[in-house]
JSON list of C-alpha atoms in Angstrom, two decimals:
[
{"chain": "T", "resi": 1, "resn": "MET", "atom": "CA", "xyz": [88.96, -14.10, 16.82]},
{"chain": "T", "resi": 2, "resn": "LEU", "atom": "CA", "xyz": [90.64, -10.93, 16.28]},
{"chain": "T", "resi": 3, "resn": "LEU", "atom": "CA", "xyz": [92.90, -11.43, 18.77]},
{"chain": "T", "resi": 4, "resn": "ALA", "atom": "CA", "xyz": [94.24, -14.04, 16.78]},
{"chain": "T", "resi": 5, "resn": "LEU", "atom": "CA", "xyz": [94.44, -12.23, 13.64]},
{"chain": "T", "resi": 6, "resn": "LEU", "atom": "CA", "xyz": [96.18, -9.70, 15.61]},
{"chain": "T", "resi": 7, "resn": "LEU", "atom": "CA", "xyz": [98.81, -11.81, 17.01]},
{"chain": "T", "resi": 8, "resn": "CYS", "atom": "CA", "xyz": [99.45, -13.37, 13.78]},
{"chain": "T", "resi": 9, "resn": "TYR", "atom": "CA", "xyz": [99.88, -10.44, 11.46]},
{"chain": "T", "resi": 10, "resn": "ALA", "atom": "CA", "xyz": [102.29, -8.89, 14.50]},
{"chain": "T", "resi": 11, "resn": "GLY", "atom": "CA", "xyz": [104.31, -12.87, 14.20]},
{"chain": "T", "resi": 12, "resn": "PHE", "atom": "CA", "xyz": [104.31, -12.04, 10.60]},
{"chain": "T", "resi": 13, "resn": "THR", "atom": "CA", "xyz": [105.79, -8.49, 10.42]},
{"chain": "T", "resi": 14, "resn": "ALA", "atom": "CA", "xyz": [108.15, -9.45, 13.04]},
{"chain": "T", "resi": 15, "resn": "LEU", "atom": "CA", "xyz": [109.01, -12.14, 10.57]},
{"chain": "T", "resi": 16, "resn": "CYS", "atom": "CA", "xyz": [109.46, -10.10, 7.54]},
{"chain": "T", "resi": 17, "resn": "LEU", "atom": "CA", "xyz": [111.04, -7.55, 9.11]},
{"chain": "T", "resi": 18, "resn": "SER", "atom": "CA", "xyz": [114.14, -9.70, 10.18]},
{"chain": "T", "resi": 19, "resn": "THR", "atom": "CA", "xyz": [115.01, -10.25, 6.83]},
{"chain": "T", "resi": 20, "resn": "ASP", "atom": "CA", "xyz": [117.40, -7.66, 5.41]},
{"chain": "T", "resi": 21, "resn": "ARG", "atom": "CA", "xyz": [115.24, -6.30, 3.08]},
{"chain": "T", "resi": 22, "resn": "HIS", "atom": "CA", "xyz": [111.93, -5.58, 4.25]},
{"chain": "T", "resi": 23, "resn": "HIS", "atom": "CA", "xyz": [113.93, -4.05, 7.72]},
{"chain": "T", "resi": 24, "resn": "GLY", "atom": "CA", "xyz": [116.00, -1.53, 5.33]},
{"chain": "T", "resi": 25, "resn": "GLU", "atom": "CA", "xyz": [112.72, -0.82, 3.32]},
{"chain": "T", "resi": 26, "resn": "LEU", "atom": "CA", "xyz": [110.52, 0.05, 6.22]},
{"chain": "T", "resi": 27, "resn": "LEU", "atom": "CA", "xyz": [113.34, 0.83, 9.09]},
{"chain": "T", "resi": 28, "resn": "HIS", "atom": "CA", "xyz": [115.99, 2.31, 6.45]},
{"chain": "T", "resi": 29, "resn": "SER", "atom": "CA", "xyz": [118.49, 0.60, 8.15]},
{"chain": "T", "resi": 30, "resn": "LYS", "atom": "CA", "xyz": [120.24, -2.67, 8.11]},
{"chain": "T", "resi": 31, "resn": "PRO", "atom": "CA", "xyz": [119.11, -5.34, 11.37]},
{"chain": "T", "resi": 32, "resn": "THR", "atom": "CA", "xyz": [122.01, -6.13, 13.80]},
{"chain": "T", "resi": 33, "resn": "PRO", "atom": "CA", "xyz": [122.15, -9.86, 14.58]},
{"chain": "T", "resi": 34, "resn": "ARG", "atom": "CA", "xyz": [120.62, -9.59, 17.84]},
{"chain": "T", "resi": 35, "resn": "ARG", "atom": "CA", "xyz": [117.57, -7.30, 16.75]},
{"chain": "T", "resi": 36, "resn": "ARG", "atom": "CA", "xyz": [117.07, -10.13, 13.61]},
{"chain": "T", "resi": 37, "resn": "LEU", "atom": "CA", "xyz": [117.36, -12.70, 16.01]},
{"chain": "T", "resi": 38, "resn": "GLY", "atom": "CA", "xyz": [115.13, -11.16, 18.37]},
{"chain": "T", "resi": 39, "resn": "LEU", "atom": "CA", "xyz": [112.35, -10.56, 15.48]},
{"chain": "T", "resi": 40, "resn": "ARG", "atom": "CA", "xyz": [112.55, -14.00, 14.59]},
{"chain": "T", "resi": 41, "resn": "VAL", "atom": "CA", "xyz": [112.34, -15.11, 17.76]},
{"chain": "T", "resi": 42, "resn": "SER", "atom": "CA", "xyz": [109.42, -12.79, 18.99]},
{"chain": "T", "resi": 43, "resn": "GLY", "atom": "CA", "xyz": [107.77, -13.72, 15.48]},
{"chain": "T", "resi": 44, "resn": "TRP", "atom": "CA", "xyz": [107.52, -17.67, 15.69]},
{"chain": "T", "resi": 45, "resn": "LEU", "atom": "CA", "xyz": [106.22, -17.37, 19.28]},
{"chain": "T", "resi": 46, "resn": "LEU", "atom": "CA", "xyz": [103.38, -14.66, 18.34]},
{"chain": "T", "resi": 47, "resn": "LEU", "atom": "CA", "xyz": [102.19, -17.54, 15.81]},
{"chain": "T", "resi": 48, "resn": "PRO", "atom": "CA", "xyz": [102.19, -20.23, 17.73]},
{"chain": "T", "resi": 49, "resn": "GLY", "atom": "CA", "xyz": [100.53, -18.15, 20.76]},
{"chain": "T", "resi": 50, "resn": "SER", "atom": "CA", "xyz": [98.00, -17.02, 18.15]},
{"chain": "T", "resi": 51, "resn": "ILE", "atom": "CA", "xyz": [96.60, -20.50, 18.65]},
{"chain": "T", "resi": 52, "resn": "TRP", "atom": "CA", "xyz": [95.00, -20.62, 22.54]},
{"chain": "T", "resi": 53, "resn": "PRO", "atom": "CA", "xyz": [92.60, -17.29, 21.39]},
{"chain": "T", "resi": 54, "resn": "ALA", "atom": "CA", "xyz": [90.85, -19.59, 18.75]},
{"chain": "T", "resi": 55, "resn": "VAL", "atom": "CA", "xyz": [91.27, -22.45, 21.30]},
{"chain": "T", "resi": 56, "resn": "ALA", "atom": "CA", "xyz": [89.71, -21.02, 23.85]},
{"chain": "T", "resi": 57, "resn": "VAL", "atom": "CA", "xyz": [86.92, -19.43, 22.36]},
{"chain": "T", "resi": 58, "resn": "ALA", "atom": "CA", "xyz": [85.70, -22.32, 19.45]},
{"chain": "T", "resi": 59, "resn": "GLY", "atom": "CA", "xyz": [87.07, -25.44, 20.93]},
{"chain": "T", "resi": 60, "resn": "TRP", "atom": "CA", "xyz": [89.75, -27.67, 19.72]},
{"chain": "T", "resi": 61, "resn": "SER", "atom": "CA", "xyz": [88.06, -28.55, 16.42]},
{"chain": "T", "resi": 62, "resn": "GLN", "atom": "CA", "xyz": [86.56, -25.62, 15.39]},
{"chain": "T", "resi": 63, "resn": "GLY", "atom": "CA", "xyz": [89.26, -23.52, 16.89]},
{"chain": "T", "resi": 64, "resn": "LEU", "atom": "CA", "xyz": [92.38, -24.80, 14.87]},
{"chain": "T", "resi": 65, "resn": "VAL", "atom": "CA", "xyz": [90.06, -24.23, 11.79]},
{"chain": "T", "resi": 66, "resn": "GLU", "atom": "CA", "xyz": [89.60, -20.87, 12.27]},
{"chain": "T", "resi": 67, "resn": "TRP", "atom": "CA", "xyz": [92.92, -20.08, 13.40]},
{"chain": "T", "resi": 68, "resn": "CYS", "atom": "CA", "xyz": [94.14, -21.80, 10.31]},
{"chain": "T", "resi": 69, "resn": "ALA", "atom": "CA", "xyz": [91.74, -19.12, 8.19]},
{"chain": "T", "resi": 70, "resn": "VAL", "atom": "CA", "xyz": [93.18, -16.36, 10.26]},
{"chain": "T", "resi": 71, "resn": "LEU", "atom": "CA", "xyz": [96.74, -17.69, 9.77]},
{"chain": "T", "resi": 72, "resn": "MET", "atom": "CA", "xyz": [95.77, -16.77, 5.73]},
{"chain": "T", "resi": 73, "resn": "LEU", "atom": "CA", "xyz": [94.19, -13.83, 6.28]},
{"chain": "T", "resi": 74, "resn": "SER", "atom": "CA", "xyz": [96.56, -11.98, 8.30]},
{"chain": "T", "resi": 75, "resn": "ALA", "atom": "CA", "xyz": [99.60, -13.64, 5.80]},
{"chain": "T", "resi": 76, "resn": "LEU", "atom": "CA", "xyz": [97.54, -12.43, 2.29]},
{"chain": "T", "resi": 77, "resn": "LEU", "atom": "CA", "xyz": [96.96, -8.90, 4.21]},
{"chain": "T", "resi": 78, "resn": "LEU", "atom": "CA", "xyz": [100.64, -8.49, 5.14]},
{"chain": "T", "resi": 79, "resn": "VAL", "atom": "CA", "xyz": [101.44, -9.75, 1.58]},
{"chain": "T", "resi": 80, "resn": "LEU", "atom": "CA", "xyz": [99.09, -6.95, -0.81]},
{"chain": "T", "resi": 81, "resn": "LEU", "atom": "CA", "xyz": [100.41, -4.35, 1.65]},
{"chain": "T", "resi": 82, "resn": "LEU", "atom": "CA", "xyz": [104.00, -4.88, 1.56]},
{"chain": "T", "resi": 83, "resn": "PRO", "atom": "CA", "xyz": [104.06, -3.95, -2.09]},
{"chain": "T", "resi": 84, "resn": "TYR", "atom": "CA", "xyz": [101.89, -0.77, -2.51]},
{"chain": "T", "resi": 85, "resn": "ARG", "atom": "CA", "xyz": [101.81, 0.80, 1.31]},
{"chain": "T", "resi": 86, "resn": "PRO", "atom": "CA", "xyz": [104.93, -0.32, 3.13]},
{"chain": "T", "resi": 87, "resn": "ARG", "atom": "CA", "xyz": [104.39, 1.96, 5.93]},
{"chain": "T", "resi": 88, "resn": "LEU", "atom": "CA", "xyz": [100.92, 1.10, 6.63]},
{"chain": "T", "resi": 89, "resn": "ALA", "atom": "CA", "xyz": [101.77, -2.51, 6.86]},
{"chain": "T", "resi": 90, "resn": "LEU", "atom": "CA", "xyz": [104.33, -1.80, 9.73]},
{"chain": "T", "resi": 91, "resn": "GLY", "atom": "CA", "xyz": [101.71, 0.65, 11.64]},
{"chain": "T", "resi": 92, "resn": "LEU", "atom": "CA", "xyz": [98.91, -2.05, 11.45]},
{"chain": "T", "resi": 93, "resn": "ALA", "atom": "CA", "xyz": [101.49, -4.42, 13.16]},
{"chain": "T", "resi": 94, "resn": "GLY", "atom": "CA", "xyz": [101.99, -1.63, 15.87]},
{"chain": "T", "resi": 95, "resn": "ALA", "atom": "CA", "xyz": [98.71, -0.50, 16.10]},
{"chain": "T", "resi": 96, "resn": "GLY", "atom": "CA", "xyz": [97.51, -4.39, 16.54]},
{"chain": "T", "resi": 97, "resn": "LEU", "atom": "CA", "xyz": [99.97, -5.00, 19.45]},
{"chain": "T", "resi": 98, "resn": "LEU", "atom": "CA", "xyz": [98.47, -2.18, 21.22]},
{"chain": "T", "resi": 99, "resn": "ALA", "atom": "CA", "xyz": [95.16, -2.95, 20.49]},
{"chain": "T", "resi": 100, "resn": "CYS", "atom": "CA", "xyz": [95.54, -6.99, 21.56]},
{"chain": "T", "resi": 101, "resn": "PRO", "atom": "CA", "xyz": [95.09, -6.50, 25.67]},
{"chain": "T", "resi": 102, "resn": "VAL", "atom": "CA", "xyz": [91.56, -4.60, 23.98]},
{"chain": "T", "resi": 103, "resn": "ALA", "atom": "CA", "xyz": [90.30, -7.73, 22.27]},
{"chain": "T", "resi": 104, "resn": "ALA", "atom": "CA", "xyz": [92.13, -10.19, 24.65]},
{"chain": "T", "resi": 105, "resn": "PHE", "atom": "CA", "xyz": [88.98, -8.20, 27.82]},
{"chain": "T", "resi": 106, "resn": "VAL", "atom": "CA", "xyz": [86.70, -8.50, 24.57]},
{"chain": "T", "resi": 107, "resn": "THR", "atom": "CA", "xyz": [87.14, -11.84, 23.79]},
{"chain": "T", "resi": 108, "resn": "LEU", "atom": "CA", "xyz": [87.43, -13.59, 27.07]}
]
């Protein structure tokens, strides 16, 4: 479930960075249209892609339930971190993406 959590959090962070407000707050610049599109596409690919590790570990019935829980947990974590520790929220997403291969190796 760790891999699903990391992918969900990275997906939500990418979607968050595709908005002008959060991109400017975290990266101190306005996103270009190309960057905005890239962040949206990657965010929307990471979220459904995070279903695979959950289903691979627990099967379809339990895996989808656990994936929904991980989806809500990652969104809650991002929502709670953005107002108080926005740089930490961005750092966790980057560290999570770097840890994904390790989590995939441990999971499978």
